[in-house]
Amino acid sequence: MKPPANSWFSSWRQWRKSPALARDKANTLLLLLAGLLVVLPHSSALPWWTSAACLVLMGWRTLLTVTGRRLPSLWILTPISVLLMAAAYLTYHTLLGREAGICMLALLLTCKLLEMHAKRDIFVIIFLSFFLLLTSFFNSQSIASAGWATLATLALLTALLSFQYTGLMPSLWQRIKLAMRILGMAIPLTVIAFFLFPRIQGPLWGLPGDANTGRSGLSNSMTPGNISKLVQSEEIAFRVKFSGALPPKSDLYWRGIVLNQFDGRTWSHTDETQAQADQDAAKDHNAAILNGEAVSQDIILEPSGQAWLFALDIPAAAPSKAGLLVKLNHQRELSSVTEINSRLRYSVVSHTSYRLQAQLSASDLQSSLYLPPNYNPKTRNYAASLKQGVSNPQQAIVAVLNLFRNENFSYTLEPPLLGTNSVDDFLFGSRAGFCEHYSSAFVVLMRAMGIPARVVTGYQGGSLNQIDNQLEVRQSDAHAWAEVWLNGRGWVRLDPTAAVAPERIQKNLGATQAASGLAGLIQLSMNQNSWLGSSLNGLRMRWNAANNSWNLWVLNYDQGKQFDLVRALGLEGFDWTQLSLIAFLLIGLAMAAMALPFMLNRPQVTPIDRLYLDLCQKMARKGFPRLPHEAPRTYSLRLQKLVPAPQYGALQSFILAYSAAKYGKTMGSDSALLKQLKVLFARCR
């Protein structure tokens, strides 16, 4: 059966047979491509339905363009827009805020693509795309994000230029080169503004309450499953540069949060009041005896939305950094007064050999032995039976570690769900878990046997980048271990996970988890013993080193570094108003330097042409302008019908002489011709 002539199939077939796209179609498809480059960076942060709706609407617009169909009417677009806005409100429960605002912008942009009826609509789409592209830096500010934004900007500029041409349009490559020149002209201005424009401490405008959502990192509590979810992320938590040799892998415990409260299922941190903090600072200033060699670390901490800082176990003192107040409490936790929502660089000194709180206060002793009643009865009974067979705390510790080491316990990222009595279910049921399961069960057994104990969370290990010689600690290195208090020795670190999976401590998490399927093939290819694995690992290190340099020199260029630059330039005596004027002056000089080549390369007007142009301007003021496409003789013939005969004779003589001098074969010199034209021009006056 032959399809009707006006069907979608016939339109598509006709488009396929056409030798080239029409000009407006090609420009519209270029604009759609630029819009796609703008929306794609947001796909990982937006809800799945938003990304799907944007792709469907853009695909619809593409189909309408290539088939030559009319755009949908407002009766169709209005219900679609209302439904999408309603879906955004149901998702975020607001239409304000960062995430909801970006979602709205993406939906409005794709809906506007279906309503391009005039040139101003094109400009609205392009400038809305520029704004949406800017918001992509809320999610990522890496080199890759900057490169993608540059590519999208180039596509938008090319689309904008394409819609400006009314006559003959250059090829696509010529338009791209022109857009690249425009971007190149903006680079000097960008560099000057980056270094000299006054940096205000904090954002230029108040960010909404959800501006720092989506951060990954350790929290103030630990429930079975928390860390196992976190370690599936390969995001970098912090980077470390050692002033000396790299400590052994078994010493790379990065102390974070001490969890001392237990409600039967969840471990949580005890928040101190200011009075308690001051009392602890005075009482426990010398509570830690530091032994061995000091290990100096220069740490670059990624933003986490938390107040915790990390250091090698244990830090000797709180790091000092201008503009940031960091506290070190008696539990040797480092914390900032404010949340860490931007990259932070600090230096800290640690000692891996120490004695912490050899004497414990009655309140600390009581809190480190507390177990909630009516929870985990099997574990309590088992601890009571173990206690009868030991004579001191050291033997109790060995007995519990032997339980994990010799019984059928396994280390896995996907343990079964646990019930209300989570420790009972783990010890006498599943016997499969991650570090939080083993540390939690170990501390509960210790407390049930009368030994003070607590859980400590942080990170363990890290991978050395051979390019910049920095240790990269990732979220996949998140870890939980235990501390027990022994009389005369203080708090002693013990890691129950090492009894079950020692390769987790000596190597890394990947050494304990056997991947299957496609993940297994990728893991096999990444094996450093193979040529491919070694090459890929080298590329990864170089990329991470480049990102680290980008973070240090670009993203971390803050007010303090700008002050250093101002001092280095000898401008410390100027205030911000004067510095702003200097910045604008330099920008003006840069613009003048960029405009000078264009002015020098401007086509020169000959004296003969200048006389003719002066005549055309004179006639235009009289009401007889020359049309852009008119040659001199054509213009003369038209003037013959408009200008009285006495005046036209002088005009005709001048124009004929100009045409002969300009286009004919003249026998005289240029100066003689110019002199003759000046005489005729004077008669025209």
PDB file of N, CA and C in Angstrom, residues 607-609 611-612 653-659 661-662 670-684:
ATOM      1  N   PRO A 607      41.836  58.568  -2.526  1.00  0.00           N
ATOM      2  CA  PRO A 607      41.272  59.927  -2.661  1.00  0.00           C
ATOM      3  C   PRO A 607      40.166  60.011  -3.702  1.00  0.00           C
ATOM      4  N   ILE A 608      40.293  59.235  -4.812  1.00  0.00           N
ATOM      5  CA  ILE A 608      39.251  59.264  -5.842  1.00  0.00           C
ATOM      6  C   ILE A 608      37.945  58.701  -5.286  1.00  0.00           C
ATOM      7  N   ASP A 609      38.036  57.560  -4.577  1.00  0.00           N
ATOM      8  CA  ASP A 609      36.833  56.972  -3.978  1.00  0.00           C
ATOM      9  C   ASP A 609      36.250  57.886  -2.907  1.00  0.00           C
ATOM     10  N   LEU A 611      36.154  61.140  -2.931  1.00  0.00           N
ATOM     11  CA  LEU A 611      35.344  62.169  -3.589  1.00  0.00           C
ATOM     12  C   LEU A 611      33.971  61.620  -3.982  1.00  0.00           C
ATOM     13  N   TYR A 612      33.954  60.397  -4.512  1.00  0.00           N
ATOM     14  CA  TYR A 612      32.673  59.808  -4.913  1.00  0.00           C
ATOM     15  C   TYR A 612      31.780  59.561  -3.699  1.00  0.00           C
ATOM     16  N   SER A 653      28.668  64.607 -15.427  1.00  0.00           N
ATOM     17  CA  SER A 653      30.080  64.770 -15.800  1.00  0.00           C
ATOM     18  C   SER A 653      31.000  64.172 -14.740  1.00  0.00           C
ATOM     19  N   PHE A 654      30.681  64.429 -13.475  1.00  0.00           N
ATOM     20  CA  PHE A 654      31.525  63.897 -12.400  1.00  0.00           C
ATOM     21  C   PHE A 654      31.478  62.371 -12.367  1.00  0.00           C
ATOM     22  N   ILE A 655      30.270  61.807 -12.462  1.00  0.00           N
ATOM     23  CA  ILE A 655      30.144  60.358 -12.349  1.00  0.00           C
ATOM     24  C   ILE A 655      30.800  59.661 -13.533  1.00  0.00           C
ATOM     25  N   LEU A 656      30.648  60.203 -14.745  1.00  0.00           N
ATOM     26  CA  LEU A 656      31.294  59.605 -15.909  1.00  0.00           C
ATOM     27  C   LEU A 656      32.810  59.669 -15.781  1.00  0.00           C
ATOM     28  N   ALA A 657      33.321  60.801 -15.292  1.00  0.00           N
ATOM     29  CA  ALA A 657      34.773  60.926 -15.106  1.00  0.00           C
ATOM     30  C   ALA A 657      35.266  59.957 -14.020  1.00  0.00           C
ATOM     31  N   TYR A 658      34.500  59.806 -12.947  1.00  0.00           N
ATOM     32  CA  TYR A 658      34.878  58.878 -11.874  1.00  0.00           C
ATOM     33  C   TYR A 658      34.900  57.445 -12.389  1.00  0.00           C
ATOM     34  N   SER A 659      33.866  57.052 -13.175  1.00  0.00           N
ATOM     35  CA  SER A 659      33.813  55.688 -13.709  1.00  0.00           C
ATOM     36  C   SER A 659      34.991  55.422 -14.624  1.00  0.00           C
ATOM     37  N   ALA A 661      37.926  56.945 -14.503  1.00  0.00           N
ATOM     38  CA  ALA A 661      39.150  56.886 -13.704  1.00  0.00           C
ATOM     39  C   ALA A 661      39.230  55.600 -12.883  1.00  0.00           C
ATOM     40  N   LYS A 662      38.089  55.116 -12.451  1.00  0.00           N
ATOM     41  CA  LYS A 662      38.065  53.947 -11.571  1.00  0.00           C
ATOM     42  C   LYS A 662      38.170  52.639 -12.355  1.00  0.00           C
ATOM     43  N   ASP A 670      47.641  59.776 -11.852  1.00  0.00           N
ATOM     44  CA  ASP A 670      46.624  59.791 -10.796  1.00  0.00           C
ATOM     45  C   ASP A 670      46.391  61.203 -10.275  1.00  0.00           C
ATOM     46  N   SER A 671      47.447  61.991 -10.158  1.00  0.00           N
ATOM     47  CA  SER A 671      47.286  63.354  -9.632  1.00  0.00           C
ATOM     48  C   SER A 671      46.479  64.223 -10.590  1.00  0.00           C
ATOM     49  N   ALA A 672      46.671  64.016 -11.889  1.00  0.00           N
ATOM     50  CA  ALA A 672      45.902  64.798 -12.866  1.00  0.00           C
ATOM     51  C   ALA A 672      44.431  64.408 -12.835  1.00  0.00           C
ATOM     52  N   LEU A 673      44.159  63.099 -12.708  1.00  0.00           N
ATOM     53  CA  LEU A 673      42.763  62.644 -12.637  1.00  0.00           C
ATOM     54  C   LEU A 673      42.096  63.166 -11.377  1.00  0.00           C
ATOM     55  N   LEU A 674      42.829  63.119 -10.271  1.00  0.00           N
ATOM     56  CA  LEU A 674      42.269  63.605  -9.013  1.00  0.00           C
ATOM     57  C   LEU A 674      41.961  65.100  -9.109  1.00  0.00           C
ATOM     58  N   LYS A 675      42.861  65.862  -9.758  1.00  0.00           N
ATOM     59  CA  LYS A 675      42.639  67.302  -9.903  1.00  0.00           C
ATOM     60  C   LYS A 675      41.406  67.583 -10.760  1.00  0.00           C
ATOM     61  N   GLN A 676      41.239  66.784 -11.849  1.00  0.00           N
ATOM     62  CA  GLN A 676      40.074  66.956 -12.710  1.00  0.00           C
ATOM     63  C   GLN A 676      38.782  66.658 -11.963  1.00  0.00           C
ATOM     64  N   LEU A 677      38.786  65.556 -11.159  1.00  0.00           N
ATOM     65  CA  LEU A 677      37.583  65.183 -10.403  1.00  0.00           C
ATOM     66  C   LEU A 677      37.247  66.239  -9.352  1.00  0.00           C
ATOM     67  N   LYS A 678      38.253  66.850  -8.753  1.00  0.00           N
ATOM     68  CA  LYS A 678      37.983  67.892  -7.762  1.00  0.00           C
ATOM     69  C   LYS A 678      37.295  69.092  -8.407  1.00  0.00           C
ATOM     70  N   VAL A 679      37.718  69.424  -9.636  1.00  0.00           N
ATOM     71  CA  VAL A 679      37.075  70.540 -10.339  1.00  0.00           C
ATOM     72  C   VAL A 679      35.610  70.213 -10.625  1.00  0.00           C
ATOM     73  N   LEU A 680      35.349  68.970 -11.114  1.00  0.00           N
ATOM     74  CA  LEU A 680      33.973  68.566 -11.411  1.00  0.00           C
ATOM     75  C   LEU A 680      33.134  68.478 -10.135  1.00  0.00           C
ATOM     76  N   PHE A 681      33.761  68.043  -9.031  1.00  0.00           N
ATOM     77  CA  PHE A 681      33.040  67.950  -7.759  1.00  0.00           C
ATOM     78  C   PHE A 681      32.642  69.342  -7.268  1.00  0.00           C
ATOM     79  N   ALA A 682      33.524  70.328  -7.503  1.00  0.00           N
ATOM     80  CA  ALA A 682      33.207  71.705  -7.107  1.00  0.00           C
ATOM     81  C   ALA A 682      32.015  72.232  -7.894  1.00  0.00           C
ATOM     82  N   ARG A 683      31.893  71.846  -9.185  1.00  0.00           N
ATOM     83  CA  ARG A 683      30.745  72.277  -9.973  1.00  0.00           C
ATOM     84  C   ARG A 683      29.452  71.649  -9.444  1.00  0.00           C
ATOM     85  N   CYS A 684      29.550  70.418  -8.954  1.00  0.00           N
ATOM     86  CA  CYS A 684      28.343  69.754  -8.399  1.00  0.00           C
ATOM     87  C   CYS A 684      27.831  70.485  -7.171  1.00  0.00           C
TER      88      CYS A 684
END
